[in-house]
Coordinates of C-alpha atoms in Angstrom, one line a residue:
Chain A
M1 CA 17.9 6.6 -25.2
A2 CA 15.5 7.4 -28.1
P3 CA 12.3 6.6 -26.2
L4 CA 13.5 8.7 -23.3
I5 CA 14.2 11.7 -25.4
L6 CA 11.2 11.4 -27.7
S7 CA 8.7 10.8 -24.9
S8 CA 10.1 13.8 -23.0
I9 CA 9.8 16.0 -26.1
V10 CA 6.1 15.0 -26.6
F11 CA 5.3 15.8 -22.9
V12 CA 7.2 19.1 -22.8
A13 CA 5.8 20.2 -26.2
C14 CA 2.3 19.4 -24.9
L15 CA 3.0 21.5 -21.7
G16 CA 4.3 24.2 -24.0
F17 CA 1.0 24.2 -26.1
I18 CA -1.0 24.3 -22.8
F19 CA 1.1 27.2 -21.5
S20 CA 1.0 29.3 -24.7
E21 CA -2.8 28.7 -25.0
K22 CA -2.2 28.1 -28.7
L23 CA -4.2 24.9 -28.4
N24 CA -7.0 23.9 -26.1
R25 CA -5.5 21.9 -23.3
T26 CA -7.6 18.9 -23.8
I27 CA -6.8 18.7 -27.5
A28 CA -3.1 19.2 -26.7
A29 CA -3.2 16.4 -24.1
L30 CA -5.2 14.0 -26.3
A31 CA -2.9 14.6 -29.3
G32 CA 0.1 14.1 -27.0
A33 CA -1.4 10.9 -25.6
A34 CA -2.0 9.5 -29.1
L35 CA 1.5 10.5 -30.2
M36 CA 3.0 8.9 -27.0
I37 CA 1.2 5.6 -27.7
G38 CA 2.2 5.7 -31.4
L39 CA 5.8 6.3 -30.5
G40 CA 5.6 3.6 -27.8
K41 CA 4.4 1.0 -30.2
L42 CA 6.9 2.1 -32.9
L43 CA 9.9 2.0 -30.5
G44 CA 8.5 -0.8 -28.4
F45 CA 8.4 1.0 -25.0
Y46 CA 4.6 1.5 -24.5
S47 CA 1.5 -0.5 -25.6
E48 CA -2.2 0.3 -25.7
T49 CA -2.8 -2.0 -22.8
E50 CA -0.2 -0.3 -20.7
A51 CA -1.7 3.1 -21.7
I52 CA -5.2 2.0 -20.5
A53 CA -3.7 0.6 -17.3
S54 CA -1.9 3.9 -16.6
I55 CA -5.2 5.8 -16.2
D56 CA -6.2 6.4 -12.6
W57 CA -9.9 5.4 -12.7
N58 CA -10.3 6.3 -9.1
T59 CA -9.5 9.9 -9.8
L60 CA -11.7 10.0 -12.9
G61 CA -14.6 8.3 -11.0
L62 CA -14.3 10.7 -8.1
L63 CA -14.2 13.8 -10.4
M64 CA -17.1 12.5 -12.5
G65 CA -19.3 11.7 -9.4
M66 CA -18.7 15.2 -8.0
M67 CA -19.3 16.8 -11.4
I68 CA -22.7 15.1 -11.7
L69 CA -23.7 16.3 -8.2
V70 CA -22.7 19.9 -9.1
A71 CA -24.4 19.6 -12.5
M72 CA -27.6 18.8 -10.7
L73 CA -27.2 21.5 -8.0
E74 CA -26.3 24.2 -10.6
P75 CA -29.8 24.8 -12.1
T76 CA -31.5 25.0 -8.7
G77 CA -29.9 28.4 -8.1
F78 CA -28.3 27.3 -4.8
F79 CA -24.9 28.9 -5.6
Q80 CA -26.6 32.2 -6.4
Y81 CA -28.7 31.9 -3.3
M82 CA -25.5 31.6 -1.2
A83 CA -23.9 34.6 -2.9
V84 CA -27.0 36.8 -2.4
W85 CA -27.4 35.6 1.2
A86 CA -23.7 36.4 1.9
S87 CA -24.1 39.9 0.4
R88 CA -27.2 40.6 2.4
L89 CA -25.4 39.5 5.5
S90 CA -22.6 42.0 4.9
K91 CA -25.1 44.8 5.7
G92 CA -23.3 46.9 3.1
S93 CA -19.8 46.8 4.6
P94 CA -17.4 46.3 1.6
F95 CA -14.9 44.5 3.9
R96 CA -17.6 42.2 5.3
L97 CA -18.8 41.6 1.7
L98 CA -15.3 40.5 0.7
V99 CA -15.0 38.2 3.7
L100 CA -18.5 36.7 3.3
L101 CA -18.3 36.2 -0.5
G102 CA -14.8 34.8 -0.1
S103 CA -15.9 32.4 2.7
V104 CA -19.0 31.2 0.8
T105 CA -16.9 30.5 -2.3
T106 CA -14.2 28.8 -0.2
V107 CA -16.6 26.5 1.7
L108 CA -18.4 25.5 -1.4
S109 CA -15.2 24.9 -3.3
M110 CA -13.8 22.8 -0.5
F111 CA -16.4 20.1 -1.4
L112 CA -17.5 21.0 -4.9
D113 CA -15.6 21.9 -8.1
N114 CA -14.2 25.4 -7.6
V115 CA -14.4 26.4 -11.2
T116 CA -18.2 25.7 -11.2
T117 CA -18.5 27.5 -7.9
V118 CA -16.7 30.6 -9.3
V119 CA -18.5 30.5 -12.6
L120 CA -21.9 30.6 -10.8
I121 CA -21.0 33.0 -8.0
A122 CA -19.0 35.5 -10.0
P123 CA -21.9 36.9 -12.1
V124 CA -23.9 37.5 -9.0
T125 CA -20.9 39.1 -7.4
I126 CA -20.4 41.4 -10.4
L127 CA -24.1 42.5 -10.4
I128 CA -24.3 43.0 -6.6
S129 CA -21.1 45.0 -6.4
E130 CA -22.3 47.2 -9.3
V131 CA -25.6 47.7 -7.7
L132 CA -23.8 48.7 -4.5
G133 CA -21.6 51.1 -6.5
L134 CA -18.4 49.1 -5.9
S135 CA -15.8 47.8 -8.3
P136 CA -16.3 44.0 -8.6
A137 CA -12.5 43.4 -9.2
P138 CA -11.5 43.0 -5.5
F139 CA -14.3 40.6 -4.8
L140 CA -13.7 38.5 -7.9
I141 CA -10.0 38.3 -7.2
A142 CA -10.7 37.4 -3.6
E143 CA -13.2 34.7 -4.5
A144 CA -10.7 33.0 -6.9
L145 CA -7.7 33.3 -4.6
L146 CA -9.5 32.2 -1.5
S147 CA -11.3 29.3 -3.2
N148 CA -7.9 28.1 -4.7
T149 CA -6.4 28.4 -1.2
G150 CA -9.4 26.7 0.6
G151 CA -9.6 23.9 -2.0
V152 CA -6.2 22.6 -0.8
A153 CA -7.8 21.6 2.6
T154 CA -9.8 18.6 1.4
L155 CA -9.3 15.5 -0.7
V156 CA -12.1 16.6 -3.1
G157 CA -11.4 20.4 -3.0
D158 CA -8.8 20.6 -5.7
P159 CA -7.9 18.3 -8.7
P160 CA -4.3 17.9 -7.6
N161 CA -5.5 16.7 -4.2
V162 CA -7.7 14.1 -5.9
L163 CA -4.7 12.9 -7.9
I164 CA -2.4 12.9 -4.9
G165 CA -4.9 11.2 -2.6
S166 CA -5.6 8.5 -5.1
A167 CA -1.9 7.8 -5.9
A168 CA -0.7 8.0 -2.3
G169 CA -3.7 6.3 -0.7
L170 CA -4.4 9.4 1.4
S171 CA -7.9 9.5 2.9
F172 CA -10.3 12.3 3.3
N173 CA -9.4 12.4 7.0
D174 CA -5.7 12.5 6.2
F175 CA -6.3 15.8 4.4
L176 CA -8.4 17.1 7.3
T177 CA -5.6 16.4 9.8
H178 CA -2.6 17.4 7.6
S179 CA -3.8 19.9 5.1
L180 CA -6.7 21.7 6.7
P181 CA -4.7 23.2 9.6
V182 CA -2.1 24.6 7.2
V183 CA -4.8 25.9 4.9
A184 CA -6.8 27.5 7.7
V185 CA -3.7 29.7 8.7
A186 CA -2.8 30.3 5.0
W187 CA -6.4 31.3 4.2
L188 CA -6.7 33.7 7.1
A189 CA -3.4 35.3 6.1
A190 CA -4.6 35.5 2.5
L191 CA -7.8 37.2 3.6
L192 CA -5.9 39.8 5.7
L193 CA -3.5 40.4 2.9
L194 CA -6.3 40.9 0.4
N195 CA -8.0 43.4 2.8
L196 CA -4.7 45.3 3.1
M197 CA -4.1 45.3 -0.6
F198 CA -7.6 46.4 -1.5
R199 CA -8.0 48.8 1.4
K200 CA -8.3 51.8 -0.9
E201 CA -11.1 50.2 -2.9
L202 CA -12.9 48.9 0.2
R203 CA -12.6 51.7 2.6
G204 CA -13.2 54.6 0.2
A205 CA -16.5 53.1 -1.0
R206 CA -19.9 54.5 -0.2
V207 CA -22.4 51.6 -0.3
N208 CA -26.1 51.9 -1.1
Q209 CA -27.5 50.5 2.1
E210 CA -31.1 50.4 0.8
A211 CA -30.1 48.2 -2.1
V212 CA -28.4 45.8 0.3
A213 CA -31.5 45.6 2.5
R214 CA -33.6 44.8 -0.6
L215 CA -31.6 41.8 -1.8
Q216 CA -33.8 38.7 -1.8
P217 CA -31.8 35.5 -1.6
E218 CA -34.9 33.3 -1.7
E219 CA -35.7 34.7 -5.2
A220 CA -32.4 33.2 -6.5
L221 CA -33.4 29.7 -5.4
N222 CA -35.3 28.4 -8.4
D223 CA -35.9 24.8 -7.2
R224 CA -35.8 24.6 -3.4
R225 CA -37.0 21.0 -3.2
S226 CA -34.3 19.6 -5.5
A227 CA -31.6 21.8 -3.9
V228 CA -32.5 20.4 -0.5
R229 CA -32.5 16.8 -1.7
I230 CA -29.1 17.2 -3.5
L231 CA -27.6 18.9 -0.5
I232 CA -28.7 16.1 1.7
V233 CA -27.1 13.6 -0.7
I234 CA -23.9 15.7 -0.8
G235 CA -23.9 15.8 3.0
G236 CA -24.2 12.0 3.1
A237 CA -21.3 11.7 0.6
I238 CA -19.2 13.9 2.9
V239 CA -20.0 11.6 5.9
F240 CA -18.9 8.6 3.8
F241 CA -15.8 10.5 2.7
F242 CA -15.0 10.7 6.5
L243 CA -15.5 7.0 6.8
H244 CA -14.2 5.7 3.5
S245 CA -10.9 4.3 4.7
L246 CA -12.6 2.8 7.7
L247 CA -15.2 1.1 5.5
H248 CA -12.6 0.3 2.8
L249 CA -14.5 2.3 0.2
T250 CA -12.7 4.2 -2.5
P251 CA -13.6 7.9 -2.7
S252 CA -14.7 7.3 -6.4
F253 CA -17.2 4.7 -5.2
V254 CA -18.6 7.2 -2.7
A255 CA -18.9 10.0 -5.2
L256 CA -20.4 7.9 -8.0
S257 CA -22.9 6.3 -5.5
A258 CA -23.9 9.7 -4.3
A259 CA -24.4 10.8 -7.9
A260 CA -26.6 7.8 -8.5
V261 CA -28.6 8.4 -5.4
A262 CA -29.1 12.1 -6.3
L263 CA -30.2 11.2 -9.8
L264 CA -32.6 8.6 -8.4
V265 CA -34.1 11.0 -5.8
V266 CA -34.4 14.1 -8.0
R267 CA -34.9 12.4 -11.5
P268 CA -33.7 15.5 -13.4
P269 CA -33.7 15.5 -17.3
L270 CA -30.6 13.3 -17.7
D271 CA -29.4 15.0 -20.9
D272 CA -29.3 18.4 -19.2
V273 CA -27.3 17.0 -16.3
L274 CA -24.8 15.2 -18.5
R275 CA -24.4 18.3 -20.7
R276 CA -23.2 20.2 -17.7
V277 CA -20.6 17.6 -16.7
E278 CA -17.2 18.8 -17.8
W279 CA -16.2 15.9 -20.1
S280 CA -13.3 17.9 -21.5
V281 CA -11.7 17.9 -18.0
L282 CA -12.1 14.2 -17.6
V283 CA -10.6 13.6 -21.1
F284 CA -7.8 16.0 -20.2
F285 CA -7.0 14.0 -17.1
G286 CA -7.2 10.6 -18.9
A287 CA -4.9 11.8 -21.7
L288 CA -2.4 13.1 -19.2
F289 CA -2.4 9.8 -17.4
V290 CA -1.7 8.1 -20.7
M291 CA 1.1 10.5 -21.5
V292 CA 2.8 10.3 -18.1
G293 CA 2.4 6.5 -18.3
G294 CA 4.4 6.6 -21.5
L295 CA 7.1 8.8 -19.9
E296 CA 7.4 6.3 -17.1
K297 CA 7.7 3.3 -19.4
A298 CA 10.3 5.2 -21.5
G299 CA 12.4 5.6 -18.4
A300 CA 12.2 9.4 -18.5
L301 CA 10.9 9.7 -14.9
E302 CA 13.7 7.5 -13.6
S303 CA 16.2 10.2 -14.6
I304 CA 14.1 12.8 -12.7
V305 CA 13.9 10.4 -9.7
S306 CA 17.7 10.1 -9.6
L307 CA 18.0 13.8 -9.9
F308 CA 15.6 14.2 -6.9
E309 CA 17.5 11.5 -5.0
K310 CA 20.6 13.7 -5.3
G311 CA 18.6 16.6 -3.9
A312 CA 17.3 14.3 -1.1
T313 CA 20.7 14.2 0.4
I314 CA 19.8 17.6 2.0
P315 CA 17.7 17.5 5.2
P316 CA 14.3 16.0 4.3
A317 CA 12.3 18.9 5.8
L318 CA 14.3 21.4 3.6
F319 CA 13.9 19.2 0.6
G320 CA 10.1 19.3 1.1
V321 CA 10.2 23.1 1.4
L322 CA 12.1 23.3 -1.8
L323 CA 9.5 21.0 -3.4
I324 CA 6.7 23.3 -2.3
W325 CA 8.4 26.3 -3.9
A326 CA 9.4 24.5 -7.1
V327 CA 5.9 23.1 -7.6
A328 CA 4.3 26.4 -6.7
I329 CA 6.4 28.4 -9.2
L330 CA 5.7 25.8 -11.9
S331 CA 2.0 25.8 -11.1
A332 CA 1.8 29.6 -11.3
V333 CA 2.8 29.4 -15.0
V334 CA 1.6 26.0 -16.1
D335 CA -1.6 24.1 -15.3
N336 CA -1.0 22.4 -12.0
V337 CA -2.7 19.2 -13.1
P338 CA 0.0 18.0 -15.6
I339 CA 2.7 19.0 -13.1
T340 CA 1.0 16.9 -10.4
I341 CA 0.4 13.9 -12.7
A342 CA 4.0 14.0 -13.8
L343 CA 5.4 14.3 -10.2
I344 CA 3.3 11.6 -8.7
P345 CA 5.4 8.7 -10.3
V346 CA 8.6 10.6 -9.4
I347 CA 7.6 10.7 -5.7
Q348 CA 6.5 7.0 -5.9
G349 CA 9.9 6.2 -7.4
L350 CA 11.6 8.0 -4.5
G351 CA 9.5 6.0 -2.2
E352 CA 10.6 2.7 -3.8
N353 CA 14.2 3.9 -3.4
G354 CA 13.9 4.2 0.3
I355 CA 12.9 7.8 0.7
N356 CA 9.8 8.5 2.8
P357 CA 7.3 9.8 0.3
E358 CA 4.7 10.9 2.8
P359 CA 5.9 14.4 3.5
L360 CA 6.6 14.9 -0.2
W361 CA 2.9 14.3 -1.0
W362 CA 1.9 17.1 1.3
A363 CA 4.6 19.4 -0.2
L364 CA 3.3 18.6 -3.7
A365 CA -0.3 19.4 -2.6
F366 CA 0.7 22.7 -1.0
G367 CA 2.8 23.8 -3.9
A368 CA 0.3 22.8 -6.6
G369 CA -2.6 24.4 -4.6
F370 CA -1.1 27.7 -3.5
G371 CA 1.1 28.2 -6.6
G372 CA -2.0 28.6 -8.8
N373 CA -2.7 32.0 -7.1
G374 CA 0.4 33.7 -8.5
T375 CA -0.7 34.6 -12.0
I376 CA -3.9 35.1 -13.9
I377 CA -3.3 31.8 -15.8
G378 CA -2.3 29.9 -12.6
S379 CA -5.7 28.3 -12.1
S380 CA -9.0 27.8 -14.1
A381 CA -10.8 29.9 -11.4
N382 CA -8.5 32.8 -12.0
I383 CA -9.1 32.7 -15.8
V384 CA -12.9 32.5 -15.3
V385 CA -13.1 35.6 -13.1
A386 CA -10.7 37.5 -15.3
V387 CA -12.6 36.7 -18.4
M388 CA -15.9 37.7 -16.7
S389 CA -14.4 40.9 -15.5
E390 CA -13.6 41.9 -19.0
K391 CA -17.3 42.5 -19.6
T392 CA -17.4 44.9 -16.7
R393 CA -16.3 48.5 -16.3
H394 CA -13.4 47.3 -14.2
P395 CA -11.5 44.6 -16.1
I396 CA -8.9 42.6 -14.2
S397 CA -5.5 42.8 -16.0
S398 CA -2.7 40.3 -15.8
I399 CA -0.6 43.0 -14.0
L400 CA -3.3 43.6 -11.5
W401 CA -3.5 39.9 -10.8
L402 CA 0.2 39.7 -10.4
R403 CA 0.2 42.5 -7.9
R404 CA -2.6 41.0 -5.9
G405 CA -2.2 37.2 -6.5
L406 CA 1.6 36.9 -6.3
P407 CA 1.8 38.3 -2.7
V408 CA -1.0 35.9 -1.7
M409 CA 0.9 33.0 -3.4
I410 CA 4.2 34.0 -1.6
V411 CA 2.6 34.4 1.8
T412 CA 0.6 31.2 1.6
C413 CA 3.7 29.2 0.4
L414 CA 5.7 30.8 3.2
I415 CA 3.2 29.8 5.8
A416 CA 3.0 26.2 4.3
S417 CA 6.8 26.1 4.3
L418 CA 7.1 27.3 7.8
I419 CA 4.5 24.9 9.3
F420 CA 6.0 22.1 7.1
F421 CA 9.5 22.8 8.4
L422 CA 8.7 23.3 12.0
A423 CA 6.2 20.5 12.3
Y424 CA 7.9 18.2 9.9
D425 CA 7.2 15.1 12.1
L426 CA 3.5 15.5 11.6
F427 CA 3.9 15.1 7.9
T428 CA 6.0 12.0 8.0
G429 CA 3.4 9.4 8.6
Chain B
M1 CA -49.7 46.4 -50.8
R2 CA -46.1 47.5 -50.4
I3 CA -44.1 48.8 -47.4
S4 CA -44.1 52.2 -49.0
D5 CA -47.9 52.3 -48.2
C6 CA -47.4 52.2 -44.5
M7 CA -43.9 53.7 -43.8
K8 CA -43.4 57.0 -42.1
K9 CA -41.8 59.4 -44.5
N10 CA -40.7 61.8 -41.8
V11 CA -37.7 59.7 -40.7
F12 CA -35.1 60.7 -38.2
S13 CA -31.6 59.7 -38.9
I14 CA -28.1 60.6 -37.8
P15 CA -24.9 61.2 -39.8
A16 CA -22.0 58.8 -39.4
T17 CA -19.9 61.7 -38.1
A18 CA -22.2 62.3 -35.1
T19 CA -21.3 61.4 -31.5
V20 CA -23.1 59.1 -29.0
R21 CA -24.4 62.3 -27.3
D22 CA -26.0 63.5 -30.5
A23 CA -27.8 60.2 -30.8
V24 CA -29.0 60.5 -27.2
Q25 CA -30.3 63.9 -28.0
L26 CA -32.3 62.7 -31.0
F27 CA -33.8 59.7 -29.1
V28 CA -34.9 61.9 -26.2
S29 CA -36.3 64.8 -28.2
H30 CA -38.2 62.6 -30.8
H31 CA -39.1 59.7 -28.6
I32 CA -38.0 57.1 -31.2
G33 CA -36.5 53.6 -31.0
L34 CA -34.1 53.4 -33.9
L35 CA -31.8 55.7 -35.8
P36 CA -30.4 54.8 -39.2
V37 CA -26.8 56.0 -39.5
L38 CA -26.3 57.7 -42.9
N39 CA -23.2 58.5 -45.0
P40 CA -23.1 61.9 -46.8
D41 CA -25.0 60.4 -49.8
N42 CA -28.0 59.5 -47.5
H43 CA -27.2 55.8 -47.7
P44 CA -27.7 53.9 -44.5
V45 CA -24.4 52.4 -43.3
G46 CA -25.9 50.9 -40.1
V47 CA -28.4 51.5 -37.3
V48 CA -28.3 52.5 -33.7
G49 CA -31.2 51.4 -31.4
L50 CA -32.4 52.8 -28.2
L51 CA -31.5 49.4 -26.6
D52 CA -27.9 49.7 -27.9
L53 CA -27.5 52.9 -25.9
L54 CA -29.3 51.5 -22.8
E55 CA -26.7 48.6 -22.8
L56 CA -24.3 51.2 -21.6
A57 CA -26.3 51.5 -18.4
L58 CA -26.7 47.8 -17.8
P59 CA -24.0 45.7 -16.1
A60 CA -22.7 42.9 -18.3
A61 CA -23.6 40.4 -15.5
I62 CA -27.2 40.8 -16.5
H63 CA -26.5 38.7 -19.6
M64 CA -24.7 36.1 -17.5
L65 CA -27.6 35.4 -15.2
E66 CA -30.8 33.6 -16.0
D67 CA -32.8 36.0 -13.8
V68 CA -32.2 39.0 -11.5
D69 CA -35.3 38.8 -9.4
F70 CA -33.2 38.6 -6.3
I71 CA -32.1 42.2 -6.7
G72 CA -34.9 44.2 -5.2
D73 CA -33.2 47.6 -5.9
F74 CA -30.7 48.3 -8.6
G75 CA -29.1 50.9 -6.4
A76 CA -26.2 52.7 -7.9
L77 CA -27.1 51.4 -11.4
E78 CA -30.4 53.4 -11.3
T79 CA -28.4 56.7 -11.3
Y80 CA -25.5 55.5 -13.5
R81 CA -24.5 57.9 -16.3
P82 CA -21.9 57.0 -18.9
P83 CA -18.7 58.9 -18.5
E84 CA -18.0 61.9 -20.8
E85 CA -15.5 60.1 -23.0
V86 CA -18.2 57.4 -23.8
L87 CA -20.7 60.1 -24.8
A88 CA -18.1 61.9 -26.9
Q89 CA -17.2 58.8 -28.9
P90 CA -18.4 58.5 -32.5
I91 CA -21.8 56.9 -32.9
T92 CA -20.2 54.4 -35.4
R93 CA -18.6 52.7 -32.3
L94 CA -22.1 51.6 -31.2
M95 CA -23.6 51.2 -34.6
R96 CA -24.5 47.7 -35.9
P97 CA -25.2 46.5 -39.4
G98 CA -28.7 47.4 -40.3
T99 CA -31.3 45.5 -42.2
V100 CA -33.1 47.7 -44.8
V101 CA -35.8 47.0 -47.4
R102 CA -36.6 48.6 -50.6
A103 CA -39.8 50.6 -50.9
D104 CA -41.4 48.1 -53.3
S105 CA -41.0 45.2 -50.8
G106 CA -44.1 43.2 -49.9
L107 CA -45.5 43.6 -46.3
V108 CA -45.2 40.0 -45.3
R109 CA -41.7 39.8 -46.5
A110 CA -40.8 42.9 -44.5
Y111 CA -42.5 41.5 -41.4
A112 CA -40.7 38.2 -41.8
L113 CA -37.4 40.1 -42.0
M114 CA -38.2 42.0 -38.8
L115 CA -39.1 38.8 -37.0
Q116 CA -36.0 37.0 -38.2
H117 CA -33.6 39.9 -37.2
K118 CA -35.6 40.8 -34.0
L119 CA -36.3 44.3 -35.3
H120 CA -39.0 46.7 -34.2
D121 CA -38.4 49.3 -36.9
L122 CA -37.3 48.7 -40.5
P123 CA -35.6 51.5 -42.5
V124 CA -36.9 51.8 -46.1
V125 CA -34.7 52.8 -49.1
D126 CA -35.3 53.8 -52.7
A127 CA -34.0 52.0 -55.7
E128 CA -30.7 53.9 -55.3
G129 CA -30.3 52.8 -51.7
R130 CA -31.2 56.2 -50.2
L131 CA -33.2 56.4 -47.0
I132 CA -36.8 57.5 -47.7
G133 CA -38.8 56.2 -44.7
I134 CA -39.1 53.8 -41.7
A135 CA -41.8 51.3 -40.8
S136 CA -42.6 49.8 -37.4
R137 CA -44.0 46.4 -36.6
V138 CA -47.3 48.1 -35.8
D139 CA -47.3 50.0 -39.1
I140 CA -46.7 46.8 -41.1
G141 CA -48.8 44.5 -39.0
T142 CA -51.9 46.7 -38.9
L143 CA -51.8 47.2 -42.7
I144 CA -51.6 43.4 -43.2
L145 CA -54.6 42.9 -40.9
S146 CA -56.6 45.7 -42.6
G147 CA -56.6 43.5 -45.8
W148 CA -58.5 40.8 -43.8
L149 CA -61.5 43.0 -43.2

């Protein structure tokens, strides 16, 4: 009983520190992992070897490969180029600007890390909207919400998807056939809702047309040659993502190979590239795997599995819908990565006990992905744009986020629930 | 040679009780780059530069981007004017700690200080710490060079 209680306390305390932002999330997770192994050794429920084995290297490899590609693409100015190009294409219509900037951010973050995408596109958005005499707040909020929503569509679009795909053995194509259609409807609904909620800011604005015409996207592209080469490699990686299950390749092999090819072709200063890789995110994931491995060995997850089993007596489609909402609400207030990592072994446990886990994976992906939109702290992209907006004349407050993000979260979760419930058979295998 | 040999004795300053608008007025009417902010005893308590005020007109995003060449026209920002409440706030809100030198400071030392603190003008104080002059990079630099002739 002691291992179960103590390991649960370590995990919940770690989540508490992450939630309260009293401690950097990676430090909290690393300390929690060390404590979990220490307790495991002391009480005999968890060893170092088991801790290492609990790390999902496929997830870490996929994330690292994609991070290296983004780290190489970042200094070329490609992200800024896309933002300026989208702004110019808007021809000065604030609504078109919102749609185009939101679409560019979404498409990029479907394949590349959405925090990096937002970090690089948001400053351009702020500058362009101020030049056009518009408040940047609607555009920044739309970029974060739409990229969070769009990221749910692909295996590599969102860290929870990477985790779920790896644990459940779901391929890139599985996400395209199961998640993409739901996301497409949810994304469109989110866009319409954002337009409705920001109608005052968008319709009342008088845009400086001359300034739009004089935007020069090509000036933002610092290194065209490298950008083209890296994009070709990323395109190749996406083709291999389509084929990975057919060719029996893991997504991490595809991503790391693509990173190696890009490094070989472009030959950038390696130190610069590695400095841009988000090691703290990789360490955070690794530490969480170790912590959840400890929870599993201590038997803490079994109790949750049996709790879920009781819940699973209700119709499975309804159970999945409830899971979407429970995960979404949790993900709105706590980082969705630890929630996903903790729920993966629970769903695996349910699978071992005879319940079809397939629909539950999708419910988890929808809940974790759409839930992050609800609050300002719900996803890293939200935090990034909010922090950047503080330096502008129109800072985004937590209340403003709640008023704009929560309706988007509710509508997207409703759409996901409805499609999941009505087309439940499509998610069962 | 000392900094007192090249400083301008006719120095413009602003009291700590003044507003941002008062500072704008002084910069515009005297065409200067730096205003020492003084307490009632004439001691500098900080400085306000022309660039500190111009920051009000620049969007913060400028500092987040490596270059802004892609913006061919700064549009609405070209005609931006800070709102009344910003102009009415006390100048101490925009003031930053100032580096000053005493009148007997050597020229190279003064120049080194300016380089290190990225200053273009250096207020000069007497032994009691009261403002008595101001020297620019050009004032100091040309006096150093004159010693080489």
